[in-house]
């Protein structure tokens, strides 16, 4: 099978059989209205347990929800040059798998899915749909795009989405976030979640000695002695950047998680959507 087929088959299998299980959707919360309480049954979502009633009755009770309206879910990717990297898998492939799994989950739940791909500009956009073919097209566009010599522009992404999305939406932004985003205005109108895709090697590179490196965004060549001291200094700067990134996202009330190229995509999604 091609890379596209492998990603689609794996994601669809996990969403429709393994990942979601008895839960109606990993996106529950925004479009659901509380109806009543009932006693907990095996397989119920423990996040809906009403702990006050449970304590009074000495038996677990959960809140029952009714779907009030369909969700409008937007998956937006940042396809800049630095995603063309990976020691286990390319970050670009991990982004494609994340989009596949999220998209199948949206379609399975009967919600509207739209996708946007950005770099220093809007690359492509698929209008809201509930058709499975939408997932195929979204993943194919990511895999076929050449991100080299493209820079990330999160301001353009935020401004574009703010202007285009008239209806309140759940926006999932996927990228490596080596630039600090400003989602303040976007997050006031919509719910925004950030998935930070990284490779362990780019956060903790090995000692390479004298080497020539190419910047995947600008094409510039950097030559130098990447010894123990310089590599440690680089790793320190990445760590400081990420601390600032986390602080920025928290202040903007954007939920986030980091997904590494050697990690299970489904586990990472459970972590951010189920609060693990």
Tab-separated table of C-alpha atoms in Angstrom:
chain	number	residue	atom	x	y	z
A	1	UNK	CA	0.000	0.000	0.000
A	2	UNK	CA	1.019	3.602	-0.507
A	3	UNK	CA	1.827	5.855	2.446
A	4	UNK	CA	-1.567	7.548	2.016
A	5	UNK	CA	-3.435	4.231	2.085
A	6	UNK	CA	-1.516	3.008	5.144
A	7	UNK	CA	-2.312	6.176	7.116
A	8	UNK	CA	-6.001	6.108	6.145
A	9	UNK	CA	-6.464	2.410	6.925
A	10	UNK	CA	-4.685	2.659	10.281
A	11	UNK	CA	-6.580	5.777	11.362
A	12	UNK	CA	-9.972	4.466	10.254
A	13	UNK	CA	-9.432	1.160	12.054
A	14	UNK	CA	-8.479	2.908	15.301
A	15	UNK	CA	-11.352	5.393	15.182
A	16	UNK	CA	-14.124	2.997	14.212
A	17	UNK	CA	-13.055	0.053	16.349
A	18	UNK	CA	-10.343	0.742	18.928
A	19	UNK	CA	-10.056	4.391	19.851
A	20	UNK	CA	-13.519	5.735	20.408
A	21	UNK	CA	-15.140	2.609	21.833
A	22	UNK	CA	-18.382	3.404	23.638
A	23	UNK	CA	-17.806	7.154	23.635
A	24	UNK	CA	-19.987	9.054	21.125
A	25	UNK	CA	-17.072	11.329	20.240
A	26	UNK	CA	-13.692	12.553	21.446
A	27	UNK	CA	-15.111	16.022	20.854
A	28	UNK	CA	-17.872	15.843	23.457
A	29	UNK	CA	-18.627	18.897	25.552
A	30	UNK	CA	-19.264	21.862	23.293
A	31	UNK	CA	-22.468	20.745	21.597
A	32	UNK	CA	-24.167	18.675	24.290
A	33	UNK	CA	-26.952	19.637	26.684
A	34	UNK	CA	-27.458	18.077	30.138
A	35	UNK	CA	-30.746	16.160	30.519
A	36	UNK	CA	-30.792	13.936	33.644
A	37	UNK	CA	-28.891	11.706	36.059
A	38	UNK	CA	-28.795	7.925	36.098
A	39	UNK	CA	-26.813	5.268	37.900
A	40	UNK	CA	-23.404	4.492	36.429
A	41	UNK	CA	-23.182	1.445	34.137
A	42	UNK	CA	-20.106	-0.393	32.871
A	43	UNK	CA	-18.701	1.354	29.797
A	44	UNK	CA	-20.015	4.821	30.698
A	45	UNK	CA	-17.656	7.777	30.369
A	46	UNK	CA	-16.263	8.427	33.882
A	47	UNK	CA	-15.817	12.104	32.991
A	48	UNK	CA	-19.606	12.491	33.285
A	49	UNK	CA	-19.822	11.207	36.866
A	50	UNK	CA	-21.586	13.675	39.181
A	51	UNK	CA	-19.399	13.421	42.268
A	52	UNK	CA	-21.775	15.363	44.545
A	53	UNK	CA	-24.701	13.030	43.853
A	54	UNK	CA	-22.383	10.015	43.973
A	55	UNK	CA	-21.214	11.010	47.471
A	56	UNK	CA	-24.793	11.492	48.718
A	57	UNK	CA	-26.168	8.266	47.236
A	58	UNK	CA	-23.018	6.191	47.942
A	59	UNK	CA	-23.328	4.847	44.397
A	60	UNK	CA	-21.860	6.364	41.217
A	61	UNK	CA	-24.249	8.475	39.123
A	62	UNK	CA	-23.525	10.076	35.753
A	63	UNK	CA	-24.968	12.997	33.836
A	64	UNK	CA	-26.811	12.138	30.626
A	65	UNK	CA	-26.349	14.515	27.726
A	66	UNK	CA	-28.404	15.156	24.619
A	67	UNK	CA	-26.740	16.435	21.482
A	68	UNK	CA	-27.948	19.995	21.119
A	69	UNK	CA	-26.352	20.806	17.782
A	70	UNK	CA	-23.696	19.438	15.479
A	71	UNK	CA	-20.163	20.623	16.039
A	72	UNK	CA	-18.223	22.537	13.444
A	73	UNK	CA	-14.694	21.098	13.661
A	74	UNK	CA	-11.826	22.778	11.841
A	75	UNK	CA	-8.447	21.050	11.463
A	76	UNK	CA	-5.701	23.512	10.496
A	77	UNK	CA	-2.112	22.488	9.759
A	78	UNK	CA	1.098	24.531	9.549
A	79	UNK	CA	3.219	23.017	6.773
A	80	UNK	CA	6.500	24.926	6.970
A	81	UNK	CA	9.972	23.645	6.087
A	82	UNK	CA	10.871	22.325	9.545
A	83	UNK	CA	8.221	19.566	9.367
A	84	UNK	CA	10.398	17.897	6.714
A	85	UNK	CA	12.379	16.153	9.432
A	86	UNK	CA	12.249	13.038	11.598
A	87	UNK	CA	14.473	10.353	13.077
A	88	UNK	CA	11.679	7.741	13.226
A	89	UNK	CA	9.015	9.257	10.992
A	90	UNK	CA	8.861	12.611	9.278
A	91	UNK	CA	6.825	15.155	11.192
A	92	UNK	CA	4.868	15.715	7.989
A	93	UNK	CA	3.679	12.071	8.089
A	94	UNK	CA	2.680	12.365	11.751
A	95	UNK	CA	0.692	15.506	10.953
A	96	UNK	CA	-1.070	13.613	8.159
A	97	UNK	CA	-1.948	10.772	10.556
A	98	UNK	CA	-3.260	13.211	13.166
A	99	UNK	CA	-5.459	14.834	10.522
A	100	UNK	CA	-6.736	11.412	9.411
A	101	UNK	CA	-7.637	10.293	12.923
A	102	UNK	CA	-9.253	13.580	13.900
A	103	UNK	CA	-11.180	13.729	10.628
A	104	UNK	CA	-12.529	10.187	10.877
A	105	UNK	CA	-13.624	10.935	14.457
A	106	UNK	CA	-15.514	14.029	13.309
A	107	UNK	CA	-17.232	12.159	10.462
A	108	UNK	CA	-18.101	9.223	12.739
A	109	UNK	CA	-19.802	11.590	15.157
A	110	UNK	CA	-21.873	13.177	12.390
A	111	UNK	CA	-20.254	16.599	12.777
A	112	UNK	CA	-19.050	18.993	10.092
A	113	UNK	CA	-15.381	18.799	9.116
A	114	UNK	CA	-13.371	21.459	7.318
A	115	UNK	CA	-9.608	21.558	6.827
A	116	UNK	CA	-7.080	24.312	6.178
A	117	UNK	CA	-3.385	23.984	5.281
A	118	UNK	CA	-1.070	26.950	5.873
A	119	UNK	CA	2.602	27.903	5.598
A	120	UNK	CA	3.461	31.548	4.926
A	121	UNK	CA	0.070	31.675	3.181
A	122	UNK	CA	-3.135	29.682	2.879
A	123	UNK	CA	-2.181	26.631	0.800
A	124	UNK	CA	-5.508	24.820	0.508
A	125	UNK	CA	-8.953	24.604	2.082
A	126	UNK	CA	-11.734	22.006	2.056
A	127	UNK	CA	-15.240	23.259	2.792
A	128	UNK	CA	-17.355	21.769	5.647
A	129	UNK	CA	-18.489	18.239	4.857
A	130	UNK	CA	-19.614	14.981	6.465
A	131	UNK	CA	-18.370	12.740	3.662
A	132	UNK	CA	-15.591	10.197	4.210
A	133	UNK	CA	-13.926	11.235	0.972
A	134	UNK	CA	-13.140	14.536	2.684
A	135	UNK	CA	-10.642	12.680	4.890
A	136	UNK	CA	-8.894	11.129	1.876
A	137	UNK	CA	-8.498	14.522	0.196
A	138	UNK	CA	-7.312	16.259	3.381
A	139	UNK	CA	-4.568	13.700	4.070
A	140	UNK	CA	-3.524	13.514	0.419
A	141	UNK	CA	-3.031	17.296	0.254
A	142	UNK	CA	-0.681	17.197	3.255
A	143	UNK	CA	1.421	14.306	1.958
A	144	UNK	CA	1.752	15.778	-1.544
A	145	UNK	CA	2.786	19.255	-0.381
A	146	UNK	CA	6.513	20.109	-0.462
A	147	UNK	CA	7.119	22.197	2.682
A	148	UNK	CA	10.788	22.978	1.983
A	149	UNK	CA	11.580	26.697	1.717
A	150	UNK	CA	8.230	27.605	3.252
A	151	UNK	CA	8.057	29.548	6.524
A	152	UNK	CA	5.396	29.440	9.240
A	153	UNK	CA	3.078	32.424	9.633
A	154	UNK	CA	0.751	31.810	12.574
A	155	UNK	CA	-0.544	35.377	12.462
A	156	UNK	CA	-1.818	34.886	8.926
A	157	UNK	CA	-3.367	31.569	10.008
A	158	UNK	CA	-5.141	33.162	12.959
A	159	UNK	CA	-6.359	36.169	10.975
A	160	UNK	CA	-7.606	34.006	8.093
A	161	UNK	CA	-9.532	31.621	10.334
A	162	UNK	CA	-11.013	34.487	12.362
A	163	UNK	CA	-12.340	36.153	9.193
A	164	UNK	CA	-13.575	32.990	7.480
A	165	UNK	CA	-15.219	31.120	10.372
A	166	UNK	CA	-18.541	32.801	11.135
A	167	UNK	CA	-19.916	29.982	13.292
A	168	UNK	CA	-18.365	29.078	16.632
A	169	UNK	CA	-16.034	26.145	15.997
A	170	UNK	CA	-13.614	23.730	17.566
A	171	UNK	CA	-10.281	24.486	15.887
A	172	UNK	CA	-7.412	21.991	16.121
A	173	UNK	CA	-4.104	23.529	15.000
A	174	UNK	CA	-1.283	21.103	14.149
A	175	UNK	CA	2.347	22.151	13.646
A	176	UNK	CA	5.781	22.038	15.272
A	177	UNK	CA	5.360	25.508	16.836
A	178	UNK	CA	8.956	26.691	16.694
A	179	UNK	CA	7.363	30.120	16.331
A	180	UNK	CA	5.148	31.580	19.054
A	181	UNK	CA	1.520	31.871	17.887
A	182	UNK	CA	-0.968	34.550	18.848
A	183	UNK	CA	-4.388	32.936	19.159
A	184	UNK	CA	-5.836	35.472	21.614
A	185	UNK	CA	-8.554	36.854	19.330
A	186	UNK	CA	-9.252	33.481	17.716
A	187	UNK	CA	-9.632	31.770	21.118
A	188	UNK	CA	-12.161	34.372	22.292
A	189	UNK	CA	-14.520	33.386	19.475
A	190	UNK	CA	-13.718	29.679	19.169
A	191	UNK	CA	-12.306	26.766	21.162
A	192	UNK	CA	-8.701	26.241	20.056
A	193	UNK	CA	-6.512	23.180	20.656
A	194	UNK	CA	-2.822	22.994	19.666
A	195	UNK	CA	-1.043	19.749	18.759
A	196	UNK	CA	2.733	20.288	18.858
A	197	UNK	CA	4.504	17.742	16.618
A	198	UNK	CA	8.178	17.201	17.439
A	199	UNK	CA	11.049	14.745	17.068
A	200	UNK	CA	13.251	13.954	20.080
A	201	UNK	CA	16.366	14.424	17.953
A	202	UNK	CA	15.612	18.082	17.191
A	203	UNK	CA	15.160	18.827	20.901
A	204	UNK	CA	18.247	16.862	21.996
A	205	UNK	CA	20.613	16.566	19.013
A	206	UNK	CA	23.765	14.428	19.146
A	207	UNK	CA	27.321	15.773	19.009
A	208	UNK	CA	28.135	15.951	15.300
A	209	UNK	CA	31.516	17.677	15.248
A	210	UNK	CA	32.133	19.919	12.248
A	211	UNK	CA	29.116	19.798	9.934
A	212	UNK	CA	27.082	21.740	7.385
A	213	UNK	CA	23.356	22.120	8.081
A	214	UNK	CA	20.662	23.461	5.769
A	215	UNK	CA	17.794	25.572	7.083
A	216	UNK	CA	14.681	23.844	5.624
A	217	UNK	CA	12.720	27.125	5.632
A	218	UNK	CA	15.218	29.548	4.094
A	219	UNK	CA	17.674	27.188	2.392
A	220	UNK	CA	20.585	28.928	4.147
A	221	UNK	CA	23.633	26.773	4.947
A	222	UNK	CA	25.076	26.872	8.464
A	223	UNK	CA	28.579	25.481	9.005
A	224	UNK	CA	30.198	24.996	12.400
A	225	UNK	CA	31.564	22.737	15.079
A	226	UNK	CA	28.540	21.141	16.762
A	227	UNK	CA	30.414	19.939	19.822
A	228	UNK	CA	29.154	19.126	23.306
A	229	UNK	CA	28.942	22.768	24.418
A	230	UNK	CA	27.130	24.075	21.326
A	231	UNK	CA	24.637	21.208	21.311
A	232	UNK	CA	23.829	21.762	24.997
A	233	UNK	CA	23.327	25.472	24.341
A	234	UNK	CA	20.960	24.689	21.469
A	235	UNK	CA	18.943	22.243	23.599
A	236	UNK	CA	18.702	24.891	26.327
A	237	UNK	CA	17.292	27.416	23.863
A	238	UNK	CA	14.676	24.926	22.645
A	239	UNK	CA	13.681	24.213	26.250
A	240	UNK	CA	13.311	27.940	27.002
A	241	UNK	CA	11.302	28.445	23.821
A	242	UNK	CA	8.912	25.645	24.774
A	243	UNK	CA	8.447	27.024	28.282
A	244	UNK	CA	7.449	30.343	26.725
A	245	UNK	CA	5.226	28.540	24.214
A	246	UNK	CA	3.358	26.689	26.993
A	247	UNK	CA	2.920	29.906	28.986
A	248	UNK	CA	1.611	31.688	25.896
A	249	UNK	CA	-0.923	28.960	25.085
A	250	UNK	CA	-2.137	28.785	28.690
A	251	UNK	CA	-2.650	32.554	28.832
A	252	UNK	CA	-4.623	32.364	25.598
A	253	UNK	CA	-6.705	29.493	27.083
A	254	UNK	CA	-5.588	27.089	24.376
A	255	UNK	CA	-5.361	23.427	25.342
A	256	UNK	CA	-2.283	21.677	23.979
A	257	UNK	CA	-0.186	18.536	23.969
A	258	UNK	CA	3.082	17.479	22.371
A	259	UNK	CA	3.156	14.557	19.929
A	260	UNK	CA	6.522	12.948	19.151
A	261	UNK	CA	7.273	11.128	15.898
A	262	UNK	CA	7.873	7.829	17.732
A	263	UNK	CA	4.645	8.118	19.739
A	264	UNK	CA	1.194	6.619	19.197
A	265	UNK	CA	-1.040	9.279	17.670
A	266	UNK	CA	-4.173	7.840	19.298
A	267	UNK	CA	-2.574	8.021	22.767
A	268	UNK	CA	-1.635	11.666	22.200
A	269	UNK	CA	-5.184	12.552	21.138
A	270	UNK	CA	-6.674	10.833	24.173
A	271	UNK	CA	-4.276	12.833	26.335
A	272	UNK	CA	-5.524	16.210	25.135
A	273	UNK	CA	-9.231	15.427	24.601
A	274	UNK	CA	-9.727	13.350	27.719
A	275	UNK	CA	-7.495	15.497	29.929
A	276	UNK	CA	-4.921	12.794	30.678
